[in-house]
PDB file of C-alpha atoms in Angstrom:
ATOM      1  CA  MET A   1     113.823 -10.005 279.979  1.00 91.00           C
ATOM      2  CA  LYS A   2     116.356  -9.559 282.826  1.00 92.00           C
ATOM      3  CA  GLU A   3     117.404  -6.167 281.446  1.00 90.00           C
ATOM      4  CA  LEU A   4     113.801  -4.921 281.421  1.00 91.00           C
ATOM      5  CA  VAL A   5     113.200  -6.084 284.988  1.00 95.00           C
ATOM      6  CA  ALA A   6     116.453  -4.466 286.183  1.00 94.00           C
ATOM      7  CA  PHE A   7     115.447  -1.203 284.462  1.00 93.00           C
ATOM      8  CA  ALA A   8     111.982  -1.244 286.038  1.00 93.00           C
ATOM      9  CA  HIS A   9     113.459  -2.101 289.436  1.00 95.00           C
ATOM     10  CA  ALA A  10     115.912   0.804 289.220  1.00 95.00           C
ATOM     11  CA  LEU A  11     113.064   3.242 288.571  1.00 93.00           C
ATOM     12  CA  SER A  12     110.669   1.735 291.110  1.00 94.00           C
ATOM     13  CA  ASP A  13     111.964   3.520 294.191  1.00 95.00           C
ATOM     14  CA  THR A  14     111.588   7.162 295.218  1.00 94.00           C
ATOM     15  CA  THR A  15     115.167   7.442 296.446  1.00 97.00           C
ATOM     16  CA  ARG A  16     116.522   6.003 293.205  1.00 97.00           C
ATOM     17  CA  TRP A  17     114.476   8.527 291.200  1.00 95.00           C
ATOM     18  CA  ARG A  18     115.920  11.279 293.377  1.00 96.00           C
ATOM     19  CA  ILE A  19     119.420   9.995 292.617  1.00 97.00           C
ATOM     20  CA  ILE A  20     118.673   9.784 288.893  1.00 96.00           C
ATOM     21  CA  GLU A  21     117.425  13.376 288.947  1.00 95.00           C
ATOM     22  CA  LEU A  22     120.636  14.488 290.661  1.00 96.00           C
ATOM     23  CA  VAL A  23     123.056  12.642 288.397  1.00 95.00           C
ATOM     24  CA  ALA A  24     121.189  13.571 285.229  1.00 92.00           C
ATOM     25  CA  ASP A  25     122.866  16.989 285.173  1.00 80.00           C
ATOM     26  CA  GLU A  26     126.013  16.508 287.219  1.00 90.00           C
ATOM     27  CA  ALA A  27     128.443  13.713 288.026  1.00 93.00           C
ATOM     28  CA  LEU A  28     128.392  13.195 291.792  1.00 95.00           C
ATOM     29  CA  CYS A  29     130.217  10.891 294.183  1.00 94.00           C
ATOM     30  CA  VAL A  30     128.629   8.845 296.945  1.00 95.00           C
ATOM     31  CA  CYS A  31     129.593  11.280 299.713  1.00 93.00           C
ATOM     32  CA  GLU A  32     128.083  14.200 297.780  1.00 95.00           C
ATOM     33  CA  LEU A  33     124.880  12.253 297.150  1.00 97.00           C
ATOM     34  CA  ALA A  34     124.734  11.203 300.807  1.00 96.00           C
ATOM     35  CA  ASP A  35     125.061  14.837 301.918  1.00 95.00           C
ATOM     36  CA  ILE A  36     122.410  16.026 299.468  1.00 96.00           C
ATOM     37  CA  LEU A  37     119.955  13.227 300.274  1.00 97.00           C
ATOM     38  CA  GLU A  38     120.779  13.291 304.012  1.00 96.00           C
ATOM     39  CA  MET A  39     121.258   9.530 303.981  1.00 97.00           C
ATOM     40  CA  PRO A  40     124.058   7.205 305.085  1.00 97.00           C
ATOM     41  CA  GLN A  41     126.655   6.532 302.393  1.00 96.00           C
ATOM     42  CA  SER A  42     125.964   2.803 302.646  1.00 96.00           C
ATOM     43  CA  SER A  43     122.302   3.336 301.722  1.00 97.00           C
ATOM     44  CA  VAL A  44     123.211   5.591 298.819  1.00 97.00           C
ATOM     45  CA  SER A  45     125.755   3.028 297.604  1.00 97.00           C
ATOM     46  CA  SER A  46     123.125   0.289 297.695  1.00 97.00           C
ATOM     47  CA  HIS A  47     120.739   2.376 295.596  1.00 98.00           C
ATOM     48  CA  LEU A  48     123.525   3.285 293.167  1.00 98.00           C
ATOM     49  CA  GLN A  49     124.311  -0.395 292.646  1.00 97.00           C
ATOM     50  CA  VAL A  50     120.702  -1.116 291.658  1.00 97.00           C
ATOM     51  CA  ILE A  51     120.777   1.788 289.189  1.00 97.00           C
ATOM     52  CA  ARG A  52     124.211   0.747 287.912  1.00 95.00           C
ATOM     53  CA  ARG A  53     123.144  -2.882 287.388  1.00 95.00           C
ATOM     54  CA  ALA A  54     120.301  -1.599 285.221  1.00 95.00           C
ATOM     55  CA  GLY A  55     122.885   0.059 282.983  1.00 94.00           C
ATOM     56  CA  LEU A  56     121.728   3.592 283.755  1.00 96.00           C
ATOM     57  CA  LEU A  57     124.992   5.035 285.053  1.00 96.00           C
ATOM     58  CA  ASP A  58     128.362   5.994 283.680  1.00 94.00           C
ATOM     59  CA  SER A  59     131.111   6.146 286.270  1.00 93.00           C
ATOM     60  CA  GLU A  60     134.572   7.592 286.620  1.00 92.00           C
ATOM     61  CA  ARG A  61     137.170   6.908 289.290  1.00 91.00           C
ATOM     62  CA  CYS A  62     139.160   9.926 290.463  1.00 87.00           C
ATOM     63  CA  GLU A  63     141.632   9.014 293.144  1.00 86.00           C
ATOM     64  CA  LYS A  64     139.567   7.155 295.774  1.00 88.00           C
ATOM     65  CA  TRP A  65     136.205   8.592 294.675  1.00 90.00           C
ATOM     66  CA  ILE A  66     133.853   7.233 292.044  1.00 93.00           C
ATOM     67  CA  TYR A  67     131.600   9.718 290.286  1.00 94.00           C
ATOM     68  CA  TYR A  68     128.286   8.692 288.755  1.00 96.00           C
ATOM     69  CA  ARG A  69     126.286  10.323 285.985  1.00 95.00           C
ATOM     70  CA  LEU A  70     123.208   9.237 284.054  1.00 95.00           C
ATOM     71  CA  GLY A  71     124.640   7.121 281.245  1.00 93.00           C
ATOM     72  CA  ALA A  72     124.222   7.817 277.581  1.00 87.00           C
ATOM     73  CA  GLU A  73     123.111   4.285 276.714  1.00 87.00           C
ATOM     74  CA  LYS A  74     119.662   4.448 278.324  1.00 88.00           C
ATOM     75  CA  LYS A  75     119.398   8.179 278.913  1.00 89.00           C
ATOM     76  CA  ASP A  76     116.783   8.704 276.204  1.00 90.00           C
ATOM     77  CA  LEU A  77     114.620   5.930 277.636  1.00 91.00           C
ATOM     78  CA  VAL A  78     114.844   7.416 281.139  1.00 93.00           C
ATOM     79  CA  LEU A  79     113.929  10.842 279.744  1.00 91.00           C
ATOM     80  CA  VAL A  80     110.874   9.405 277.961  1.00 94.00           C
ATOM     81  CA  VAL A  81     109.713   7.825 281.220  1.00 93.00           C
ATOM     82  CA  ARG A  82     110.427  11.063 283.076  1.00 92.00           C
ATOM     83  CA  GLU A  83     108.470  13.076 280.525  1.00 93.00           C
ATOM     84  CA  GLN A  84     105.411  10.844 281.010  1.00 93.00           C
ATOM     85  CA  PHE A  85     105.481  11.520 284.753  1.00 92.00           C
ATOM     86  CA  ALA A  86     106.919  15.050 284.687  1.00 91.00           C
ATOM     87  CA  ALA A  87     104.047  16.691 286.558  1.00 92.00           C
ATOM     88  CA  SER A  88     104.348  14.220 289.436  1.00 89.00           C
ATOM     89  CA  ILE A  89     108.151  14.408 289.538  1.00 87.00           C
ATOM     90  CA  ASP A  90     108.268  18.202 289.266  1.00 85.00           C
ATOM     91  CA  ALA A  91     105.712  18.538 292.058  1.00 89.00           C
ATOM     92  CA  ASP A  92     107.773  16.385 294.419  1.00 88.00           C
ATOM     93  CA  THR A  93     109.141  18.622 297.154  1.00 94.00           C
ATOM     94  CA  ALA A  94     112.039  16.248 297.907  1.00 94.00           C
ATOM     95  CA  ILE A  95     113.355  16.592 294.354  1.00 93.00           C
ATOM     96  CA  ALA A  96     113.176  20.388 294.531  1.00 93.00           C
ATOM     97  CA  ARG A  97     114.920  20.327 297.924  1.00 96.00           C
ATOM     98  CA  ASP A  98     117.584  17.968 296.550  1.00 96.00           C
ATOM     99  CA  ALA A  99     118.262  20.374 293.667  1.00 94.00           C
ATOM    100  CA  ARG A 100     118.825  23.239 296.117  1.00 95.00           C
ATOM    101  CA  ARG A 101     121.106  21.103 298.299  1.00 96.00           C
ATOM    102  CA  ALA A 102     123.036  19.903 295.250  1.00 95.00           C
ATOM    103  CA  LYS A 103     123.680  23.466 294.151  1.00 94.00           C
ATOM    104  CA  ARG A 104     125.030  24.325 297.612  1.00 94.00           C
ATOM    105  CA  ARG A 105     127.086  21.122 297.843  1.00 92.00           C
ATOM    106  CA  LEU A 106     128.649  21.648 294.409  1.00 90.00           C
ATOM    107  CA  ALA A 107     129.575  25.211 295.353  1.00 90.00           C
ATOM    108  CA  GLU A 108     131.611  23.683 298.193  1.00 87.00           C
ATOM    109  CA  ARG A 109     133.291  21.006 296.043  1.00 84.00           C
ATOM    110  CA  GLU A 110     136.583  22.893 295.710  1.00 79.00           C
ATOM    111  CA  LYS A 111     136.871  23.113 299.508  1.00 81.00           C
ATOM    112  CA  SER A 112     135.712  19.534 300.152  1.00 78.00           C
ATOM    113  CA  CYS A 113     137.579  16.250 300.099  1.00 77.00           C
ATOM    114  CA  CYS A 114     136.072  15.346 296.701  1.00 75.00           C
ATOM    115  CA  PRO A 115     138.305  16.389 293.789  1.00 70.00           C
ATOM    116  CA  GLY A 116     135.482  16.308 291.235  1.00 73.00           C
ATOM    117  CA  PRO A 117     135.270  14.260 288.050  1.00 77.00           C
ATOM    118  CA  ARG A 118     137.492  14.868 285.054  1.00 70.00           C
ATOM    119  CA  THR A 119     135.828  13.113 282.109  1.00 74.00           C
ATOM    120  CA  LEU A 120     132.197  12.997 283.261  1.00 72.00           C
ATOM    121  CA  ALA A 121     132.271  16.686 284.141  1.00 64.00           C
ATOM    122  CA  HIS A 122     132.347  17.508 280.434  1.00 55.00           C
ATOM    123  CA  ALA A 123     130.368  14.613 279.017  1.00 53.00           C
ATOM    124  CA  GLY A 124     126.727  14.959 278.030  1.00 48.00           C
ATOM    125  CA  LEU A 125     126.136  18.420 279.426  1.00 42.00           C
ATOM    126  CA  ASP A 126     122.942  18.722 277.403  1.00 40.00           C
ATOM    127  CA  HIS A 127     120.785  15.665 277.743  1.00 38.00           C
ATOM    128  CA  GLY A 128     117.464  17.176 276.742  1.00 39.00           C
ATOM    129  CA  ARG A 129     116.110  18.253 280.136  1.00 38.00           C
ATOM    130  CA  LYS A 130     114.646  21.643 280.645  1.00 36.00           C
ATOM    131  CA  PRO A 131     116.593  23.951 282.987  1.00 32.00           C
TER     132      PRO A 131
END
């Protein structure tokens, strides 16, 4: 029962859904997520821990950065939930804005302090979402 409650808790917050949307397609570190979401890194880290405790994230340490990506273990379940609420999620202007900011932020990755992930960058590139 604890696993179910942790899963529901992870999905029960708008910011956590925004993070899940961002890490579904790309492994991102806390500083990248903080820039995209325009939130303090400490707040982003707190949300990531809730999502991580629910078993929804894979992570990879590269130097001093940790990159997070939607994990394979519960990915299908998250996608089923997302599909049921797709119209609401797709209509959310914050999610669309986050996607634009993520594209810009990733274009700057080579010039930023973040080296980028090694393993997660190539893992699970196609997880069933529509482009």
